[in-house]
mmCIF file of C-alpha atoms and ligand atoms in Angstrom:
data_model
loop_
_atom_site.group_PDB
_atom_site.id
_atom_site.type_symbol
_atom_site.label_atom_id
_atom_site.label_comp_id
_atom_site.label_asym_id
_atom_site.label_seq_id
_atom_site.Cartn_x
_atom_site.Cartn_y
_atom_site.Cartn_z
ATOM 1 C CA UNK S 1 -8.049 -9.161 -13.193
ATOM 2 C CA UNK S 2 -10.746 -11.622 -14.762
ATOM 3 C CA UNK S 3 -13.635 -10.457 -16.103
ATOM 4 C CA UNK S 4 -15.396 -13.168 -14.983
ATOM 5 C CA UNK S 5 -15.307 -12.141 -11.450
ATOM 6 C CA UNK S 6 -16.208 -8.719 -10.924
ATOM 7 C CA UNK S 7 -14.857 -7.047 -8.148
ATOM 8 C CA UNK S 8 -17.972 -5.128 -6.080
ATOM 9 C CA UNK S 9 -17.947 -1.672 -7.175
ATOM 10 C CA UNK S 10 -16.607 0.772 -4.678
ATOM 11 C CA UNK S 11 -18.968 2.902 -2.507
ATOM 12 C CA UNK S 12 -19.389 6.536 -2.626
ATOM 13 C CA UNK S 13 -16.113 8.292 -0.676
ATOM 14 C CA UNK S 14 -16.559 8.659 2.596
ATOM 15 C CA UNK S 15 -17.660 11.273 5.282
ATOM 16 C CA UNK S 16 -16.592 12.135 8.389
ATOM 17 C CA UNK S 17 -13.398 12.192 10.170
ATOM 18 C CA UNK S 18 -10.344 10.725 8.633
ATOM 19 C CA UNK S 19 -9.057 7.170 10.347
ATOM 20 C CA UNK S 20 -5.304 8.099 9.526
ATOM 21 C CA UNK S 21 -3.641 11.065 8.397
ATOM 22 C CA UNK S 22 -0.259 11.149 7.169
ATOM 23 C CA UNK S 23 1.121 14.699 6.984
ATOM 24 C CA UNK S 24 4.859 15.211 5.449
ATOM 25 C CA UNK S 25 5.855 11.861 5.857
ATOM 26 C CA UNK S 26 9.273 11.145 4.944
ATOM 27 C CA UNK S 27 11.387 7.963 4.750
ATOM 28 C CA UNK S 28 15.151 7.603 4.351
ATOM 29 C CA UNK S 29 17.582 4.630 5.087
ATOM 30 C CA UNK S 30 21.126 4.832 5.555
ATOM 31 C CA UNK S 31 23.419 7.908 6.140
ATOM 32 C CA UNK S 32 25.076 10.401 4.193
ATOM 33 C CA UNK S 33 29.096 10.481 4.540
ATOM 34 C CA UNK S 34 29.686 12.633 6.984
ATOM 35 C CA UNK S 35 32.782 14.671 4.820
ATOM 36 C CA UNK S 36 35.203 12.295 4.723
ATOM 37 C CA UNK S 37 35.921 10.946 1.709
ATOM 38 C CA UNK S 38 35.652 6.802 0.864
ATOM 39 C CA UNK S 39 39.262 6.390 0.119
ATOM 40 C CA UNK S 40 40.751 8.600 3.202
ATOM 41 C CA UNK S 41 38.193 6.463 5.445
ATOM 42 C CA UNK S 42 39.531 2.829 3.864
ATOM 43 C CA UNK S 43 42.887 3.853 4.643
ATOM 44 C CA UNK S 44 42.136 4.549 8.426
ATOM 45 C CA UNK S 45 40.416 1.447 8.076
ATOM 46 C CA UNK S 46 37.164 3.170 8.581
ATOM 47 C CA UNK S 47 34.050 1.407 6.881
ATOM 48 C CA UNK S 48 32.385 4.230 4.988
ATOM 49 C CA UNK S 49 28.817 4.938 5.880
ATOM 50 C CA UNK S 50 25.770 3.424 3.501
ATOM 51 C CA UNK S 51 24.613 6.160 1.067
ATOM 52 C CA UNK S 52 21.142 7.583 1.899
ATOM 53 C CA UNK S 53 18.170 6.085 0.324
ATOM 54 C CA UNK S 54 15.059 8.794 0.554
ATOM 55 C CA UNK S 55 12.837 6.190 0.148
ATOM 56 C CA UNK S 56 10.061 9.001 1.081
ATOM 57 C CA UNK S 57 9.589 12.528 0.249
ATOM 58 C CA UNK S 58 7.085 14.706 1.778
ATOM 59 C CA UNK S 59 3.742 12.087 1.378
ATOM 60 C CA UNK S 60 0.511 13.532 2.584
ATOM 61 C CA UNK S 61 -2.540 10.816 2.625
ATOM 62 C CA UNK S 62 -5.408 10.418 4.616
ATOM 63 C CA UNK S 63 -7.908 7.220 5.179
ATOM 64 C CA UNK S 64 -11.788 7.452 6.505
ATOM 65 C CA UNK S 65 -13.642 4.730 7.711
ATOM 66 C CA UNK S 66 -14.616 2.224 5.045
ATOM 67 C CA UNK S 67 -12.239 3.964 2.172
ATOM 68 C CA UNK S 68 -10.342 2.441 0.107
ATOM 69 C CA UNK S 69 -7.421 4.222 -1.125
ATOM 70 C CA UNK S 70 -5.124 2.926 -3.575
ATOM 71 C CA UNK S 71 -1.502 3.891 -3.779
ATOM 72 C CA UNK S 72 0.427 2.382 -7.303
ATOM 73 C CA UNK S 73 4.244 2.869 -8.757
ATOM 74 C CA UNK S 74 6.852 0.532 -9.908
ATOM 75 C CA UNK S 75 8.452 -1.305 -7.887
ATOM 76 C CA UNK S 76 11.245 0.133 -5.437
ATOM 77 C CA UNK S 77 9.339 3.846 -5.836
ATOM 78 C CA UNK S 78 8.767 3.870 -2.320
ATOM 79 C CA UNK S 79 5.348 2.537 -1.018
ATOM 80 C CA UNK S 80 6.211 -0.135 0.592
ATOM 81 C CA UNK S 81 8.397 2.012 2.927
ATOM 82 C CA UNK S 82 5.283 4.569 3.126
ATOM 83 C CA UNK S 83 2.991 1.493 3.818
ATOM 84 C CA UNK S 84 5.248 0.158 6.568
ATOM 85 C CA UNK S 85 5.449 3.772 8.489
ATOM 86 C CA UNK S 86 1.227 3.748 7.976
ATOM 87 C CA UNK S 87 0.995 0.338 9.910
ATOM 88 C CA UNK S 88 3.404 1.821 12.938
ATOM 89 C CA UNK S 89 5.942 -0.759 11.558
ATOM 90 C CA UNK S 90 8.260 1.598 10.489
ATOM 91 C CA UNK S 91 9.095 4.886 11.938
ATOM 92 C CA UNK S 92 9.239 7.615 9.913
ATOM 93 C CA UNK S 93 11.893 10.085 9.100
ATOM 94 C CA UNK S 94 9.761 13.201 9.810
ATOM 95 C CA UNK S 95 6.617 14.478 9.448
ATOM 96 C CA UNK S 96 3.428 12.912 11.553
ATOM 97 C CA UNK S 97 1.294 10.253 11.730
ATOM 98 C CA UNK S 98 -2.201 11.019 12.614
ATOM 99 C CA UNK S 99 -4.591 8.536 14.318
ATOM 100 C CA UNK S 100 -8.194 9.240 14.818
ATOM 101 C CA UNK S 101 -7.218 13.289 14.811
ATOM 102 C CA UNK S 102 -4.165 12.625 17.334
ATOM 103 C CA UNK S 103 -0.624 12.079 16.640
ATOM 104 C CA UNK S 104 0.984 8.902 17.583
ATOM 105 C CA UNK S 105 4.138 9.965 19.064
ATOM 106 C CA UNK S 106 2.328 11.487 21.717
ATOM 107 C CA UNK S 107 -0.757 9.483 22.437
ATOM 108 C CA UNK S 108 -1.495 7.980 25.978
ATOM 109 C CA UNK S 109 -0.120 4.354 26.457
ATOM 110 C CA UNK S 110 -4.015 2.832 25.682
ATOM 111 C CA UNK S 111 -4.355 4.899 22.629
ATOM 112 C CA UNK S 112 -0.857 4.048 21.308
ATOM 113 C CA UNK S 113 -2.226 0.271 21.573
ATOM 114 C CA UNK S 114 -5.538 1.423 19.857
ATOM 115 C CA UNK S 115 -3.311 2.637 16.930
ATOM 116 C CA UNK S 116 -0.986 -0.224 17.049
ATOM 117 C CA UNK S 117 -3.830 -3.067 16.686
ATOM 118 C CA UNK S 118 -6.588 -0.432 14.564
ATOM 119 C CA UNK S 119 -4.282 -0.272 11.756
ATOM 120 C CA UNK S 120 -3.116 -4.165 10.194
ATOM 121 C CA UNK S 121 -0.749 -5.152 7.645
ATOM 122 C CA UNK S 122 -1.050 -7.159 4.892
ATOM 123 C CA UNK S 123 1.586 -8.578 2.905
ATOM 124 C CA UNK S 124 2.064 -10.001 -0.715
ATOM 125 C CA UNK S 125 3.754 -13.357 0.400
ATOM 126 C CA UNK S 126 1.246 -15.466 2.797
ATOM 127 C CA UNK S 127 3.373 -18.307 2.991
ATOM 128 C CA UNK S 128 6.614 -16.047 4.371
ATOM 129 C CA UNK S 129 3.609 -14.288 7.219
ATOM 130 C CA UNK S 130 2.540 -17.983 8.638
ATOM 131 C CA UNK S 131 4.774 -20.083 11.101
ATOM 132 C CA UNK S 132 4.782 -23.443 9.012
ATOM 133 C CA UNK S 133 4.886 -25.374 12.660
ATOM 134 C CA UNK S 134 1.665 -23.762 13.837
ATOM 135 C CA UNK S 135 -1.733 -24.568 13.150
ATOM 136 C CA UNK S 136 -3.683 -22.133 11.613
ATOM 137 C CA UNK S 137 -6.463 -21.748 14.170
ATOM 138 C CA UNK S 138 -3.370 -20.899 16.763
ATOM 139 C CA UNK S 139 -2.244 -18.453 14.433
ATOM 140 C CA UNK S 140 -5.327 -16.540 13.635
ATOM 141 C CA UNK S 141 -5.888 -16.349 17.533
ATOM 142 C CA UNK S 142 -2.895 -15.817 18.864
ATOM 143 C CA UNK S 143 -2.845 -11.472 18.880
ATOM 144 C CA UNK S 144 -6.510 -11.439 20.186
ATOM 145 C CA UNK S 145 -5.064 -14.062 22.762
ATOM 146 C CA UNK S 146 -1.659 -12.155 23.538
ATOM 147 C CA UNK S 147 -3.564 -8.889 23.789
ATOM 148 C CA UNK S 148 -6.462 -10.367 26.125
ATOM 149 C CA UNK S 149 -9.021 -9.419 23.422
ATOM 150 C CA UNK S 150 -10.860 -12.339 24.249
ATOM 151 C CA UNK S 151 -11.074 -14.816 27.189
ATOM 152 C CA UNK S 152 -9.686 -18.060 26.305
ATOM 153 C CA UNK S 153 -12.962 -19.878 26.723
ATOM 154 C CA UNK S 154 -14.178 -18.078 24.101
ATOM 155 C CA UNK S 155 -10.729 -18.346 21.544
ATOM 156 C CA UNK S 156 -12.155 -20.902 19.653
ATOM 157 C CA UNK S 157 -15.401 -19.383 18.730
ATOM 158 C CA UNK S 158 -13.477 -16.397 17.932
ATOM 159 C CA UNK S 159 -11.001 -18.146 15.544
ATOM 160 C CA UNK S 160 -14.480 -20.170 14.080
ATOM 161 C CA UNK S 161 -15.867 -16.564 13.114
ATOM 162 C CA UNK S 162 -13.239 -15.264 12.132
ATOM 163 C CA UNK S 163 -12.330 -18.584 9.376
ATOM 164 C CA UNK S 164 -16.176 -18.076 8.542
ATOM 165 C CA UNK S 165 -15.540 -14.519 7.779
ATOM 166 C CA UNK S 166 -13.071 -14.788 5.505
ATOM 167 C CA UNK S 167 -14.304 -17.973 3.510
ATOM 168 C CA UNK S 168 -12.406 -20.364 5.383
ATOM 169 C CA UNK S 169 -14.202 -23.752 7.119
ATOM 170 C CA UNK S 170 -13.709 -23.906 10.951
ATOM 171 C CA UNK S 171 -13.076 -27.431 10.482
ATOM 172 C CA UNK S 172 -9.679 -26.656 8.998
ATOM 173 C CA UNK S 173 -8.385 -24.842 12.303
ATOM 174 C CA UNK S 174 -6.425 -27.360 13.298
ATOM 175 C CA UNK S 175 -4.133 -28.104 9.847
ATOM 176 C CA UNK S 176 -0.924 -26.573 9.096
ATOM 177 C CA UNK S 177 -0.332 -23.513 6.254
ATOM 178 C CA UNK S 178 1.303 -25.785 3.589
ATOM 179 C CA UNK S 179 -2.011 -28.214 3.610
ATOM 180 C CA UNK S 180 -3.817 -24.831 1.951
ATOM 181 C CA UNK S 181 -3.852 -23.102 -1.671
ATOM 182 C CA UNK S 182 -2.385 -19.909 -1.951
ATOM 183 C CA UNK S 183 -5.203 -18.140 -1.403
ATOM 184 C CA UNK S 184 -6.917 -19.907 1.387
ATOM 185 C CA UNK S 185 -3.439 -18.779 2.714
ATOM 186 C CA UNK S 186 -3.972 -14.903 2.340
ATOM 187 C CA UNK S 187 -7.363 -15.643 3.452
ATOM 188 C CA UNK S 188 -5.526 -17.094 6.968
ATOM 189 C CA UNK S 189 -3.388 -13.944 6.965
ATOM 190 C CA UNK S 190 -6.423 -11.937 6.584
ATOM 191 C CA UNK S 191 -8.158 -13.445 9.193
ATOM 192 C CA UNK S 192 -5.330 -13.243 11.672
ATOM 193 C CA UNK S 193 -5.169 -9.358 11.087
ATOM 194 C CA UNK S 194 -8.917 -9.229 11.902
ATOM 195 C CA UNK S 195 -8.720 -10.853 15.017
ATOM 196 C CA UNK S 196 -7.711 -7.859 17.251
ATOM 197 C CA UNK S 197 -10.208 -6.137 15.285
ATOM 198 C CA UNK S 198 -8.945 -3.366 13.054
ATOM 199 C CA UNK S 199 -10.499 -0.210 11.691
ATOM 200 C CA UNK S 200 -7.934 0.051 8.739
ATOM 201 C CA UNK S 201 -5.788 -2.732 6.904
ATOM 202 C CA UNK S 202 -2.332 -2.030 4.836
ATOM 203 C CA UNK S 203 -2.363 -4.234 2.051
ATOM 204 C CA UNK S 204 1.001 -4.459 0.206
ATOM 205 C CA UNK S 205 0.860 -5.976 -2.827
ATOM 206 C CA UNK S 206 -1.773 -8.730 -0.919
ATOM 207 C CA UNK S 207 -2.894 -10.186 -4.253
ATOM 208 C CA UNK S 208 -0.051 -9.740 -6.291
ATOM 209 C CA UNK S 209 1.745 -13.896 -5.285
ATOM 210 C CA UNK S 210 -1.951 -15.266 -6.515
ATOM 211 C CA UNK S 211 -3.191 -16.857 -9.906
ATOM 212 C CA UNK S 212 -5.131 -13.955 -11.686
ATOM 213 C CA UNK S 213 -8.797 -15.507 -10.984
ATOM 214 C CA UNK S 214 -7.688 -15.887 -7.218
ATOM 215 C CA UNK S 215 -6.747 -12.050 -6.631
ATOM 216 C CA UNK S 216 -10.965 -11.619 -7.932
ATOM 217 C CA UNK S 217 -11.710 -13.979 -5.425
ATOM 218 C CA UNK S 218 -9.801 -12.293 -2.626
ATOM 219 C CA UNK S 219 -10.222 -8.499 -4.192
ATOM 220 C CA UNK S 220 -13.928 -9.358 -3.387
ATOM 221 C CA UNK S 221 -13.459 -10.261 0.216
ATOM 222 C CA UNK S 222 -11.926 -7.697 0.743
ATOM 223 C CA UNK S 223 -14.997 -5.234 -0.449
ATOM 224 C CA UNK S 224 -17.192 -7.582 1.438
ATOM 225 C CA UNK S 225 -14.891 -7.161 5.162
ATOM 226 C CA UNK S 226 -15.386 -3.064 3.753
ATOM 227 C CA UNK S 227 -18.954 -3.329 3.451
ATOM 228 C CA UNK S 228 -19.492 -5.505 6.415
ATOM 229 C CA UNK S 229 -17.028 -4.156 9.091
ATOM 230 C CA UNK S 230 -16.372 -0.118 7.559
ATOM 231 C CA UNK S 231 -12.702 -1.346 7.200
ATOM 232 C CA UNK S 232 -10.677 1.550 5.603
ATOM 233 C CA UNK S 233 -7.885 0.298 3.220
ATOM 234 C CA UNK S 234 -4.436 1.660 2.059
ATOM 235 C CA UNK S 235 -4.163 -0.945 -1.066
ATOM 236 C CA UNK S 236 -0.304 -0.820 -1.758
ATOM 237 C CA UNK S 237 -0.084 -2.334 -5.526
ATOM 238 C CA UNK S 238 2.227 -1.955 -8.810
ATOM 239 C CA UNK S 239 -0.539 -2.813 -10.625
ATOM 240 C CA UNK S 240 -3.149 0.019 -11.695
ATOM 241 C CA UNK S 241 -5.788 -2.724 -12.672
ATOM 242 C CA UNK S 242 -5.810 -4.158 -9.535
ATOM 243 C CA UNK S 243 -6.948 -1.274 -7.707
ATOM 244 C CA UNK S 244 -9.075 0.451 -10.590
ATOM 245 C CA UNK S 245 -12.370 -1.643 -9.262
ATOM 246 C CA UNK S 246 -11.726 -1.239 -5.503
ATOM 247 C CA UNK S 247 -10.345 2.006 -4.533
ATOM 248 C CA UNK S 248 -12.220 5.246 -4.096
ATOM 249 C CA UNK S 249 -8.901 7.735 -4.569
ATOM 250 C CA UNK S 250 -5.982 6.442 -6.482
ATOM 251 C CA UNK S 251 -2.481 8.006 -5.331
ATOM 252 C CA UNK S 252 0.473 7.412 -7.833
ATOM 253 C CA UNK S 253 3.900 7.154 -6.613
ATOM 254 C CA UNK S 254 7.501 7.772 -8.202
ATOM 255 C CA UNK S 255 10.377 7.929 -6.500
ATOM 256 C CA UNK S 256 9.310 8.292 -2.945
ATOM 257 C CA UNK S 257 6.973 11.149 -4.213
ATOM 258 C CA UNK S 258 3.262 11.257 -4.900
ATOM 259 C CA UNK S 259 2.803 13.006 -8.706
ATOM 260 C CA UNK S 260 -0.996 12.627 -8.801
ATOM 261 C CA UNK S 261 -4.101 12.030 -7.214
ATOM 262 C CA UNK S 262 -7.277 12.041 -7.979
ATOM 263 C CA UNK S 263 -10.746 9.719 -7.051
ATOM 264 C CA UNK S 264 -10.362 6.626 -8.843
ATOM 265 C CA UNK S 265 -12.865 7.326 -11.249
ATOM 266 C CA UNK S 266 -11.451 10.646 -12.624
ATOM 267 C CA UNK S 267 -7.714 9.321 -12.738
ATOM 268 C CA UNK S 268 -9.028 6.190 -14.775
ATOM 269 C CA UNK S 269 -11.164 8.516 -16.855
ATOM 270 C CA UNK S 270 -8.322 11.333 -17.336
ATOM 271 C CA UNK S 271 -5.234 10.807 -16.280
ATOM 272 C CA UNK S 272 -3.439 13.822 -15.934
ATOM 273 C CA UNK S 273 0.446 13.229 -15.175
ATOM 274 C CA UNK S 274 2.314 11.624 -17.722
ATOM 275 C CA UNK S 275 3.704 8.496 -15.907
ATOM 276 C CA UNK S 276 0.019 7.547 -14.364
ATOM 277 C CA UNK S 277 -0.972 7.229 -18.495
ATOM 278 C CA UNK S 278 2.057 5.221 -19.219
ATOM 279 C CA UNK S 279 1.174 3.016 -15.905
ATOM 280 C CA UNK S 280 -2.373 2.738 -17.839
ATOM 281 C CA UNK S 281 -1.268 2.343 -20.904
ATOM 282 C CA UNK S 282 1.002 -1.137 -19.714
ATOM 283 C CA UNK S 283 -2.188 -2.632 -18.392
ATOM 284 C CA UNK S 284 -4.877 -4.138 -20.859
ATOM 285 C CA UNK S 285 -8.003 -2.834 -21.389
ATOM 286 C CA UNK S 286 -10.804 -4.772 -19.147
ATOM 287 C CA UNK S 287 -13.618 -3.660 -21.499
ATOM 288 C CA UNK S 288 -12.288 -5.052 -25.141
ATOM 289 C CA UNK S 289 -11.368 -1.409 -25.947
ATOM 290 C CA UNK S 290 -8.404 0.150 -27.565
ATOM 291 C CA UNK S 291 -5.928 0.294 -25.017
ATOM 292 C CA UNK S 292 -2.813 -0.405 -26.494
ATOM 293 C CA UNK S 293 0.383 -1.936 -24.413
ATOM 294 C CA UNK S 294 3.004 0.698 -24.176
ATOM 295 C CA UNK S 295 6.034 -0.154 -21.732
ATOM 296 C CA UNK S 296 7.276 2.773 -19.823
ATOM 297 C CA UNK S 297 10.865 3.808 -21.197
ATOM 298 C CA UNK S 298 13.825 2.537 -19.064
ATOM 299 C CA UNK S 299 14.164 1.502 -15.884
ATOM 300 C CA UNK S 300 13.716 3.124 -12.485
ATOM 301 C CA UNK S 301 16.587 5.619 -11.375
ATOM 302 C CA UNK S 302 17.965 4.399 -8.232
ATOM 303 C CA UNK S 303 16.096 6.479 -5.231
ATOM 304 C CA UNK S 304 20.065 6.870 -4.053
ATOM 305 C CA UNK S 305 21.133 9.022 -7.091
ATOM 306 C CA UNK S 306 17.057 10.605 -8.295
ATOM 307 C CA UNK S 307 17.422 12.792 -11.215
ATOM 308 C CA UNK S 308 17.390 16.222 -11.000
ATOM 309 C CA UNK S 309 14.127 18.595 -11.818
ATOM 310 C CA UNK S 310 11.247 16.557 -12.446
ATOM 311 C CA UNK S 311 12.587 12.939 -11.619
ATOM 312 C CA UNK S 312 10.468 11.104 -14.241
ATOM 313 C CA UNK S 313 12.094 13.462 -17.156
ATOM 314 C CA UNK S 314 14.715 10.984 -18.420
ATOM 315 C CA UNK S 315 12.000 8.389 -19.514
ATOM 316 C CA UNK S 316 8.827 11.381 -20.090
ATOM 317 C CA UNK S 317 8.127 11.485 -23.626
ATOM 318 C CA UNK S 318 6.615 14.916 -22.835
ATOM 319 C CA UNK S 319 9.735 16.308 -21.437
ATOM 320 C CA UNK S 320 11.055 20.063 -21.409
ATOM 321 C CA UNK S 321 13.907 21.802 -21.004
ATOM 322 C CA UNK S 322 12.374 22.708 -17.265
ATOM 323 C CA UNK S 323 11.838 19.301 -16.390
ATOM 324 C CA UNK S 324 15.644 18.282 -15.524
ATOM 325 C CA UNK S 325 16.239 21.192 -14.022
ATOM 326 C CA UNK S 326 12.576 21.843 -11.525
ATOM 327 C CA UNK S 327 11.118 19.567 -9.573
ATOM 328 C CA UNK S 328 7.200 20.158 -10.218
ATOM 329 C CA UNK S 329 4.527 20.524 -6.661
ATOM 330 C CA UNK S 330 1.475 18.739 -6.191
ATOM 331 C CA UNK S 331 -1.137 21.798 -7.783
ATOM 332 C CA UNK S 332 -4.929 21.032 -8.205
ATOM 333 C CA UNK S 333 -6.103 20.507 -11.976
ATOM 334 C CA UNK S 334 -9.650 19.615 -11.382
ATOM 335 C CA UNK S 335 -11.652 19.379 -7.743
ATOM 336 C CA UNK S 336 -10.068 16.540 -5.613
ATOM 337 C CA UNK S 337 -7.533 16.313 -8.497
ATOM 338 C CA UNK S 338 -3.948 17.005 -7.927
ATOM 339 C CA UNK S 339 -0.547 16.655 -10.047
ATOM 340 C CA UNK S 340 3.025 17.768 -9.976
ATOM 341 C CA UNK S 341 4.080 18.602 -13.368
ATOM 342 C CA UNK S 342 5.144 21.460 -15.541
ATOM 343 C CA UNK S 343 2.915 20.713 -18.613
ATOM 344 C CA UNK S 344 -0.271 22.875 -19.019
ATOM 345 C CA UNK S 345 -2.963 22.265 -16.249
ATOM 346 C CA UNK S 346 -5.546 20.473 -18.092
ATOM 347 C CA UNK S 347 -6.375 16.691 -16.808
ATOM 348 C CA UNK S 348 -6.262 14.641 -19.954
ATOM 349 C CA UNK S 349 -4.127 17.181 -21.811
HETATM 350 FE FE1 SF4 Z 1 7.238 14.933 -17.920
HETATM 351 FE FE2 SF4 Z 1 8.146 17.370 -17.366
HETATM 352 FE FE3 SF4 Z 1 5.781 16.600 -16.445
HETATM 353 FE FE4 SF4 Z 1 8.008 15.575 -15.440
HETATM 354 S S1 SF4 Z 1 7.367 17.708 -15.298
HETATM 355 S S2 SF4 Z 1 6.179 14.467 -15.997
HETATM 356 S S3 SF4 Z 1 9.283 15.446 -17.245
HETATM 357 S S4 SF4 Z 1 6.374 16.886 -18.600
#
């Protein structure tokens, strides 16, 4: 983040109904053997089934109109697979998906379609998400064309807004993605997602392929689209500084599992879980203050062999005996503040 670009300061959370609701959600890839051991299944010439990756376990979020929420672990913990089964991409391996109070297995054919263009995805690599042979105007048109959003007399003005919108100059509708930066890419990408006009983007690690003063630049569109269209936002990041000016409720991910959450002011403020301090103390402090860089011990476990108990215990410098042996829940420490861990209930303790 540069300090000399502010990113707009997040509004107060948001009332009303929730946009999406994610209840249970859970995520695996793969197979478990079904008995038969690897060797007896080689020598019938049987190719043994991948191991089971539960990518997801038991993830309950929720989005409102024009919130922001921001959802940070290392990487391979499991977000991007939660952020995929958000945007419809992926289906998940239970629990529901809620869209505007309705779940989307079951919604009418026109409401399915609501869901599948209300809720866009964003991804990290802008260059990957554009067709190199087609002209960016094309491309940022092309859904609200496919999906007779707007009559083709009236694509052009459409694509013109939409360029406007997002920073870009109308003029340049008609070049191809490699004659841009990298961020008047993710701008392009942006724009494309808005043209079928969503109510809530997925952003996975959006700024993370840009120079540092460039993710400012595009952190504060993004506010502005929030401000200006009541766009809610799942912000999908490994970095807690990146989402520390922008989202309203900060969720932190290990593992496929959530261990805290808390509005983004309170988990900044007092962190409660052990792994969300040692995600703040990597990061360096924005204000001059004494935040001092301290990596996180050892790597990752694989998500296809977790660790028993509490799954962040072999690299917790506050470990107990319990820890390898019970997995914590999500309990409430303060209002609108929950953690799952076995140390004393206190948020900052
Ligand atoms: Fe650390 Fe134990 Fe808390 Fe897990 S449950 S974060 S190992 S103190």
């Amino acid at each position: 983040m540069n300090d000399a670009m502010p990113v707009s300061a997040p509004a107060a959370l948001s009332a009303g109904a929730p946009l999406l609701e994610l209840k249970g959600i859970e995520k695996r890839y793969g197979a478990r053997s079904p008995g038969m051991g690897a060797a007896l299944m080689a020598r019938l010439g049987l190719r043994p089934p991948a191991n089971e990756v539960h990518a997801v376990r038991e993830v309950d979020l929720s989005v409102r109109p024009g919130e922001v929420i921001g959802l940070v672990g290392e990487s391979g913990c499991g977000k991007s697979s939660l952020g995929r089964v958000a945007a419809g991409i992926a289906r998940p391996s239970g629990g529901e998906i809620m869209f505007r109070g309705e779940n989307v297995d079951t919604l009418a054919p026109a409401k399915r379609r609501a869901f599948d263009l209300g809720v866009q995805m964003v991804f990290q690599n802008p260059f990957a998400s554009l067709n190199p042979r087609i002209r960016v105007g094309e491309a940022i048109g092309e859904a609200a064309r496919v999906h007779g959003l707007v009559a083709k007399a009236d694509l052009a003005d459409h694509v013109a807004q939409l360029m406007r919108k997002v920073g870009l100059d109308p003029a340049y509708a008609q070049r191809f993605p490699h004659q841009f930066s990298g961020g008047q890419r993710q701008r392009i990408v942006i724009a494309r997602a808005l043209s079928v006009q969503p109510t809530l983007l997925v952003c996975d690690e959006a700024v993370a392929a840009l120079d540092v003063s460039v993710q400012a630049q595009v952190l504060n569109l993004f506010m502005a689209l929030r401000d200006d269209m009541n766009l809610g936002y799942l912000f999908i990041s490994h970095n807690l500084a990146v989402v520390e000016r922008m989202a309203d409720r900060v969720l932190i991910m290990y593992l496929g599992k959530i261990v805290e959450s808390a509005p983004a002011r309170d988990l900044f403020l007092r962190p409660s879980h052990p792994y969300t301090r040692a995600l703040l103390n990597e990061i360096p402090s924005l204000d001059g203050g004494a935040r001092v860089y301290i990596p996180i011990k050892g790597e990752l476990p694989s998500p296809m062999n977790p660790p028993g108990g509490c799954a962040f215990h072999p690299r917790c410098p506050q470990a107990m005996p319990v820890c390898s042996v019970r997995s914590p829940v999500l309990e409430t420490v303060a209002p609108g503040h929950s953690r799952a861990c076995h140390l004393d209930a206190a948020p900052g303790a």
